[in-house]
CSV table of C-alpha atoms and ligand atoms in Angstrom, one decimal:
chain,number,residue,atom,x,y,z
A,40,MET,CA,8.4,-19.9,11.7
A,41,GLY,CA,4.9,-19.4,11.1
A,42,VAL,CA,2.7,-18.7,8.0
A,43,LEU,CA,1.7,-15.6,5.8
A,44,THR,CA,-1.4,-15.2,3.9
A,45,LEU,CA,-0.7,-13.8,0.4
A,46,ALA,CA,-2.5,-12.7,-2.6
A,47,THR,CA,-2.3,-14.5,-5.8
A,48,VAL,CA,-1.5,-13.8,-9.4
A,49,ASN,CA,-3.1,-17.0,-10.5
A,50,PRO,CA,-4.8,-19.6,-8.3
A,51,GLY,CA,-2.1,-21.3,-6.5
A,52,GLU,CA,0.7,-18.6,-7.6
A,53,ALA,CA,1.8,-16.2,-4.9
A,54,GLU,CA,1.9,-12.5,-5.7
A,55,ILE,CA,5.7,-12.1,-5.4
A,56,PHE,CA,7.2,-10.2,-8.2
A,57,ALA,CA,10.0,-7.7,-9.5
A,58,SER,CA,8.9,-4.5,-11.0
A,59,LEU,CA,9.7,-0.7,-10.8
A,60,GLN,CA,8.2,0.9,-7.9
A,61,GLY,CA,5.5,2.8,-9.4
A,62,GLU,CA,4.4,5.3,-6.6
A,63,GLY,CA,5.8,7.7,-4.1
A,64,PRO,CA,9.3,8.7,-3.0
A,65,SER,CA,10.8,5.5,-4.5
A,66,MET,CA,9.1,5.7,-7.9
A,67,GLY,CA,11.3,4.1,-10.6
A,68,ARG,CA,13.5,1.8,-8.3
A,69,PRO,CA,13.7,-1.8,-9.1
A,70,SER,CA,11.9,-3.5,-6.3
A,71,THR,CA,10.6,-6.9,-5.3
A,72,PHE,CA,6.9,-6.7,-4.2
A,73,VAL,CA,5.0,-9.1,-2.0
A,74,ARG,CA,1.3,-8.8,-1.9
A,75,LEU,CA,-0.4,-9.9,1.3
A,76,SER,CA,-4.1,-10.9,1.6
A,77,ARG,CA,-6.9,-9.3,3.8
A,78,CYS,CA,-7.6,-5.5,4.6
A,79,ASN,CA,-9.4,-3.8,7.5
A,80,LEU,CA,-11.0,-1.2,5.1
A,81,ALA,CA,-13.1,-1.4,1.9
A,82,CYS,CA,-12.3,1.4,-0.6
A,83,ARG,CA,-14.8,1.9,-3.4
A,84,TRP,CA,-12.0,2.2,-5.8
A,85,CYS,CA,-9.6,-0.3,-4.5
A,86,ASP,CA,-7.4,-1.6,-7.3
A,87,THR,CA,-6.7,-4.8,-5.5
A,88,ALA,CA,-10.1,-5.7,-4.0
A,89,TYR,CA,-9.5,-9.4,-4.8
A,90,THR,CA,-7.2,-9.3,-1.7
A,91,TRP,CA,-10.2,-8.8,0.5
A,92,ARG,CA,-13.6,-9.0,-1.3
A,93,PHE,CA,-14.1,-12.8,-1.1
A,94,THR,CA,-17.8,-13.1,-1.6
A,95,GLY,CA,-18.7,-10.3,-4.0
A,96,ASP,CA,-19.9,-7.6,-1.6
A,97,ASN,CA,-18.1,-4.5,-0.7
A,98,ARG,CA,-17.3,-5.1,3.0
A,99,PRO,CA,-14.0,-6.5,4.2
A,100,HIS,CA,-14.9,-10.0,4.7
A,101,ARG,CA,-14.2,-11.7,7.9
A,102,ASP,CA,-15.9,-14.8,7.2
A,103,ASP,CA,-13.1,-17.4,7.6
A,104,LEU,CA,-14.7,-20.0,5.4
A,105,ALA,CA,-15.1,-17.6,2.4
A,106,PHE,CA,-11.4,-16.4,3.2
A,107,GLU,CA,-10.2,-20.0,3.0
A,108,ARG,CA,-11.9,-21.0,0.0
A,109,SER,CA,-11.0,-17.9,-2.0
A,110,ALA,CA,-8.7,-18.8,-5.0
A,111,ASN,CA,-7.3,-15.3,-4.5
A,112,GLN,CA,-5.1,-16.1,-1.4
A,113,LEU,CA,-2.5,-18.6,-0.5
A,114,VAL,CA,-0.9,-19.6,2.8
A,115,LEU,CA,2.9,-19.9,2.7
A,116,ASP,CA,5.5,-20.5,5.4
A,117,GLU,CA,7.4,-17.3,6.3
A,118,GLY,CA,10.7,-18.8,5.3
A,119,GLU,CA,9.5,-19.9,2.0
A,120,VAL,CA,8.2,-16.2,1.3
A,121,ALA,CA,11.7,-15.0,2.2
A,122,SER,CA,13.4,-17.3,-0.1
A,123,ARG,CA,11.2,-16.4,-3.0
A,124,ILE,CA,12.1,-12.6,-2.3
A,125,VAL,CA,15.9,-13.2,-2.1
A,126,ALA,CA,15.9,-15.3,-5.3
A,127,LEU,CA,14.8,-12.2,-7.2
A,128,SER,CA,17.5,-9.6,-8.1
A,129,PRO,CA,16.3,-6.2,-6.6
A,130,ASP,CA,17.8,-5.1,-3.4
A,131,ARG,CA,14.6,-3.4,-2.3
A,132,LEU,CA,11.4,-5.0,-0.8
A,133,VAL,CA,7.9,-3.5,-1.0
A,134,ILE,CA,5.3,-5.2,1.2
A,135,THR,CA,1.9,-4.3,0.2
A,136,GLY,CA,-1.5,-5.9,0.1
A,137,GLY,CA,-4.4,-5.8,1.1
A,138,GLU,CA,-3.2,-4.2,4.5
A,139,PRO,CA,0.1,-5.7,5.3
A,140,LEU,CA,0.3,-4.5,8.9
A,141,LEU,CA,-2.5,-6.9,9.9
A,142,GLN,CA,0.0,-9.8,9.7
A,143,GLY,CA,2.7,-7.7,11.5
A,144,ALA,CA,4.3,-10.4,13.7
A,145,ALA,CA,4.7,-13.0,10.9
A,146,LEU,CA,5.8,-10.2,8.5
A,147,ALA,CA,8.5,-9.4,11.1
A,148,ARG,CA,10.1,-13.0,11.1
A,149,MET,CA,9.8,-13.0,7.3
A,150,VAL,CA,11.7,-9.6,6.9
A,151,ALA,CA,14.3,-10.8,9.5
A,152,ALA,CA,14.9,-13.8,7.3
A,153,VAL,CA,15.3,-11.8,4.4
A,154,ARG,CA,17.8,-9.4,6.0
A,155,GLN,CA,19.7,-12.4,7.4
A,156,ALA,CA,20.2,-13.6,3.7
A,157,ARG,CA,20.6,-10.1,2.3
A,158,PRO,CA,21.7,-7.6,5.1
A,159,ASP,CA,21.6,-4.7,2.6
A,160,PHE,CA,17.8,-5.2,1.7
A,161,HIS,CA,15.8,-1.7,1.8
A,162,VAL,CA,12.3,-2.5,3.1
A,163,GLU,CA,9.2,-0.3,2.5
A,164,ILE,CA,5.7,-0.9,3.4
A,165,GLU,CA,2.6,0.3,1.7
A,166,THR,CA,-0.1,0.9,4.4
A,167,ASN,CA,-3.5,2.6,4.8
A,168,GLY,CA,-2.2,4.1,8.0
A,169,SER,CA,-4.9,2.9,10.4
A,170,VAL,CA,-3.0,0.0,11.9
A,171,ALA,CA,-0.1,0.3,14.4
A,172,PRO,CA,3.1,-1.5,13.1
A,173,HIS,CA,4.1,-4.5,15.2
A,174,ALA,CA,7.4,-3.5,17.3
A,175,ALA,CA,9.5,-6.1,16.0
A,176,LEU,CA,8.5,-5.2,12.4
A,177,ASP,CA,9.0,-1.6,13.0
A,178,ALA,CA,12.6,-2.1,14.0
A,179,LEU,CA,13.2,-3.7,10.5
A,180,VAL,CA,11.6,-1.1,8.3
A,181,ASP,CA,13.2,1.7,6.4
A,182,GLN,CA,10.3,3.4,4.9
A,183,TYR,CA,6.4,3.6,5.3
A,184,ASN,CA,4.2,4.7,2.4
A,185,VAL,CA,1.3,5.8,4.3
A,186,SER,CA,-2.1,6.3,2.5
A,187,PRO,CA,-4.9,7.4,4.6
A,188,LYS,CA,-8.2,7.2,3.2
A,189,LEU,CA,-10.4,10.2,2.5
A,190,ALA,CA,-14.1,10.4,2.5
A,191,HIS,CA,-14.5,9.4,-1.2
A,192,SER,CA,-13.1,6.0,-0.4
A,193,GLY,CA,-16.4,5.1,1.3
A,194,ASN,CA,-14.8,4.1,4.6
A,195,PRO,CA,-16.1,5.6,7.7
A,196,ALA,CA,-13.6,8.2,9.2
A,197,GLU,CA,-13.6,6.5,12.5
A,198,LEU,CA,-12.1,3.4,10.7
A,199,ALA,CA,-9.8,5.0,8.3
A,200,LEU,CA,-8.6,8.2,10.0
A,201,ILE,CA,-7.5,7.4,13.5
A,202,PRO,CA,-6.1,10.5,15.1
A,203,GLU,CA,-3.6,8.6,17.4
A,204,ARG,CA,-2.1,6.9,14.4
A,205,LEU,CA,-2.1,10.0,12.2
A,206,SER,CA,-0.2,11.8,14.7
A,207,ALA,CA,2.2,9.0,15.1
A,208,TRP,CA,2.9,8.8,11.3
A,209,ALA,CA,3.4,12.8,11.0
A,210,ALA,CA,5.9,12.4,13.7
A,211,GLU,CA,7.7,9.5,12.2
A,212,PRO,CA,10.5,10.6,9.7
A,213,ARG,CA,10.4,7.2,7.8
A,214,ALA,CA,6.7,7.8,6.9
A,215,TYR,CA,5.7,9.5,3.6
A,216,PHE,CA,2.0,10.3,3.2
A,217,LYS,CA,0.4,9.5,-0.1
A,218,PHE,CA,-3.3,10.7,-0.4
A,219,VAL,CA,-5.4,9.3,-3.3
A,220,VAL,CA,-7.3,12.1,-4.9
A,221,ALA,CA,-10.1,11.9,-7.4
A,222,THR,CA,-11.7,15.3,-7.3
A,223,PRO,CA,-10.5,18.9,-6.3
A,224,ALA,CA,-12.8,18.4,-3.2
A,225,ASP,CA,-10.5,15.8,-2.0
A,226,VAL,CA,-7.6,18.4,-2.2
A,227,GLU,CA,-9.4,20.3,0.6
A,228,GLU,CA,-9.5,17.4,2.8
A,229,VAL,CA,-5.8,16.8,2.2
A,230,ALA,CA,-5.2,20.4,3.3
A,231,VAL,CA,-7.3,20.0,6.6
A,232,LEU,CA,-5.6,17.0,7.5
A,233,GLN,CA,-1.9,18.4,6.8
A,234,LYS,CA,-2.9,21.3,9.2
A,235,ALA,CA,-4.6,19.2,12.0
A,236,TYR,CA,-1.6,16.7,12.1
A,237,ALA,CA,1.2,19.2,11.1
A,238,ILE,CA,2.3,16.9,8.2
A,239,PRO,CA,5.5,18.4,6.6
A,240,GLY,CA,5.0,19.0,2.9
A,241,GLU,CA,8.2,17.1,2.2
A,242,ARG,CA,6.6,14.0,3.2
A,243,LEU,CA,3.2,14.6,1.7
A,244,PHE,CA,2.4,13.2,-1.7
A,245,VAL,CA,-0.8,13.6,-3.7
A,246,MET,CA,-1.6,10.8,-6.2
A,247,PRO,CA,-4.4,10.7,-8.9
A,248,GLU,CA,-7.0,8.0,-8.3
A,249,GLY,CA,-7.1,5.8,-11.5
A,250,THR,CA,-6.3,2.4,-13.1
A,251,ASP,CA,-5.9,3.7,-16.8
A,252,SER,CA,-3.3,6.3,-18.4
A,253,ALA,CA,-6.1,8.6,-19.6
A,254,THR,CA,-7.9,9.1,-16.2
A,255,LEU,CA,-4.5,9.5,-14.5
A,256,ARG,CA,-3.4,12.1,-17.1
A,257,ASP,CA,-6.7,14.2,-16.9
A,258,ARG,CA,-6.5,14.3,-12.9
A,259,SER,CA,-2.7,14.9,-13.0
A,260,LYS,CA,-3.4,18.3,-14.8
A,261,TRP,CA,-5.1,20.0,-11.9
A,262,LEU,CA,-3.8,17.9,-9.2
A,263,SER,CA,-0.1,18.9,-10.1
A,264,ASP,CA,-1.2,22.6,-10.1
A,265,ALA,CA,-2.7,22.1,-6.5
A,266,ALA,CA,0.6,20.3,-5.2
A,267,LEU,CA,2.7,23.2,-6.6
A,268,SER,CA,0.6,26.0,-4.9
A,269,ALA,CA,0.2,23.9,-1.5
A,270,GLY,CA,3.9,22.8,-1.3
A,271,TRP,CA,3.3,19.2,-1.6
A,272,ARG,CA,4.8,16.5,-3.5
A,273,PHE,CA,3.1,14.9,-6.5
A,274,THR,CA,3.3,11.2,-7.5
A,275,ASP,CA,2.0,9.5,-10.7
A,276,ARG,CA,1.3,5.9,-11.1
A,277,LEU,CA,4.2,4.6,-13.3
A,278,HIS,CA,3.2,1.0,-13.2
A,279,ILE,CA,-0.2,1.8,-14.7
A,280,HIS,CA,1.4,3.7,-17.6
A,281,LEU,CA,3.9,0.7,-18.2
A,282,TYR,CA,1.9,-2.3,-17.5
A,283,GLY,CA,-1.9,-1.3,-17.2
A,284,ASP,CA,-4.0,-2.5,-14.3
A,285,THR,CA,-2.5,-6.1,-14.2
A,286,ARG,CA,-1.9,-8.4,-11.2
A,287,GLY,CA,1.9,-9.1,-10.5
A,288,THR,CA,3.1,-5.8,-12.0
B,449,LIG,C1,-3.8,-1.5,-2.8
B,449,LIG,S1,-3.1,-0.5,-1.6
B,449,LIG,C2,-2.3,-1.6,-0.5
B,449,LIG,C3,-1.7,-0.9,0.8
B,449,LIG,C4,-2.6,-0.3,1.7
B,449,LIG,N1,-3.8,-1.1,1.8
B,449,LIG,C5,-3.0,1.1,1.4
B,449,LIG,O1,-4.2,1.3,0.9
B,449,LIG,O2,-2.2,1.7,1.4
B,449,LIG,C6,-1.6,0.2,-2.4
B,449,LIG,C7,-1.8,1.6,-2.7
B,449,LIG,O3,-2.7,1.7,-3.9
B,449,LIG,C8,-3.4,2.9,-3.7
B,449,LIG,N2,-4.7,2.8,-4.5
B,449,LIG,C9,-5.5,1.6,-4.5
B,449,LIG,N3,-6.4,1.6,-5.5
B,449,LIG,C10,-6.2,2.9,-6.2
B,449,LIG,C11,-6.7,3.6,-7.3
B,449,LIG,N4,-7.9,3.2,-7.7
B,449,LIG,N5,-6.3,4.7,-7.8
B,449,LIG,C12,-5.0,5.1,-7.0
B,449,LIG,N6,-4.4,4.6,-6.1
B,449,LIG,C13,-4.9,3.5,-5.6
B,449,LIG,C14,-3.7,2.9,-2.2
B,449,LIG,O4,-4.1,4.2,-1.9
B,449,LIG,C15,-2.2,2.5,-1.7
B,449,LIG,O5,-1.4,3.8,-1.8
B,450,LIG,N1,4.9,-1.3,-9.8
B,450,LIG,C1,4.1,-1.2,-8.7
B,450,LIG,N2,4.3,-0.2,-7.8
B,450,LIG,C2,3.5,-0.2,-6.8
B,450,LIG,N3,3.7,0.8,-5.8
B,450,LIG,C3,2.6,0.4,-4.7
B,450,LIG,C4,1.9,-0.7,-5.3
B,450,LIG,C5,0.8,-1.3,-4.4
B,450,LIG,O1,0.0,-1.9,-5.0
B,450,LIG,O2,1.1,-1.2,-3.2
B,450,LIG,C6,2.6,-1.0,-6.6
B,450,LIG,C7,2.2,-2.1,-7.4
B,450,LIG,O3,1.3,-2.8,-7.5
B,450,LIG,N4,3.0,-2.2,-8.5
B,451,LIG,S1,-7.0,0.2,2.2
B,451,LIG,FE1,-5.7,-0.4,0.6
B,451,LIG,S2,-6.1,-2.6,0.2
B,451,LIG,FE2,-7.5,-1.9,1.6
B,451,LIG,S3,-9.3,-1.4,0.4
B,451,LIG,FE3,-8.2,0.5,0.6
B,451,LIG,S4,-6.7,0.7,-1.2
B,451,LIG,FE4,-7.6,-1.5,-1.1
B,452,LIG,MG1,-1.0,-1.3,-6.7
């Protein structure tokens, strides 16, 4: 066994919690969440920038000293993470971050330990879609919620939209796309990507950008219409309405 690097709710307290899945195809399902630390991208509007912005600037920080000193992350044994997950009651696991696929091999061992204790566990991964899943992890995953980042995220397309990865996710029946949309111009970008990669409408969600109910409601008005006319699915962000933009919910 090795270690995983997790985000924290409070200093010293790993971000492992039970909540309703707030987004995407499993919205409303009771789930246990584990939030890992670090990301390879740097979205302008990231709602969990504390998982990767360790020195106050807006670039993913690869400075190991800054990372180790951050009160926002905690290194835990994989078996310990698995024990804390199985101690909570939901029979579904959502692995998020940060970008969880950066810790693929360790995650595979952690998920295997969860399955050993609770063979019925459903496992979904929230990913930005730019990192290939580790093969041992991929064998244990039921669902990927893939959120490729559009131009408004501020990430260079060559880092965020990797053609080989997008083709692979489009061909993967376990993968649901979940595009974050802030303006009608973003809708056009989604349409271009759908066409380029032949993403089935059944596996394509659009979700409003926002970390408060008023913003989500405003954007939902035109975004739900756009989804209806394009044949896409729409997802709200249930957790924001229920709990606000709060860590560990
Ligand atoms: C924090 S990310 C972690 C997983 C992975 N890094 C990713 O981006 O998919 C979890 C989800 O929240 C979404 N998200 C982050 N900030 C958001 C915001 N301000 N408004 C709407 N969705 C947001 C991401 O697009 C992703 O679908
Ligand atoms: N309740 C709840 N649902 C979520 N779905 C995806 C989340 C994430 O941050 O990846 C998330 C989250 O942070 N909370
Ligand atoms: S890819 Fe995900 S975790 Fe990384 S900056 Fe973007 S929204 Fe945040
Ligand atoms: Mg979230």
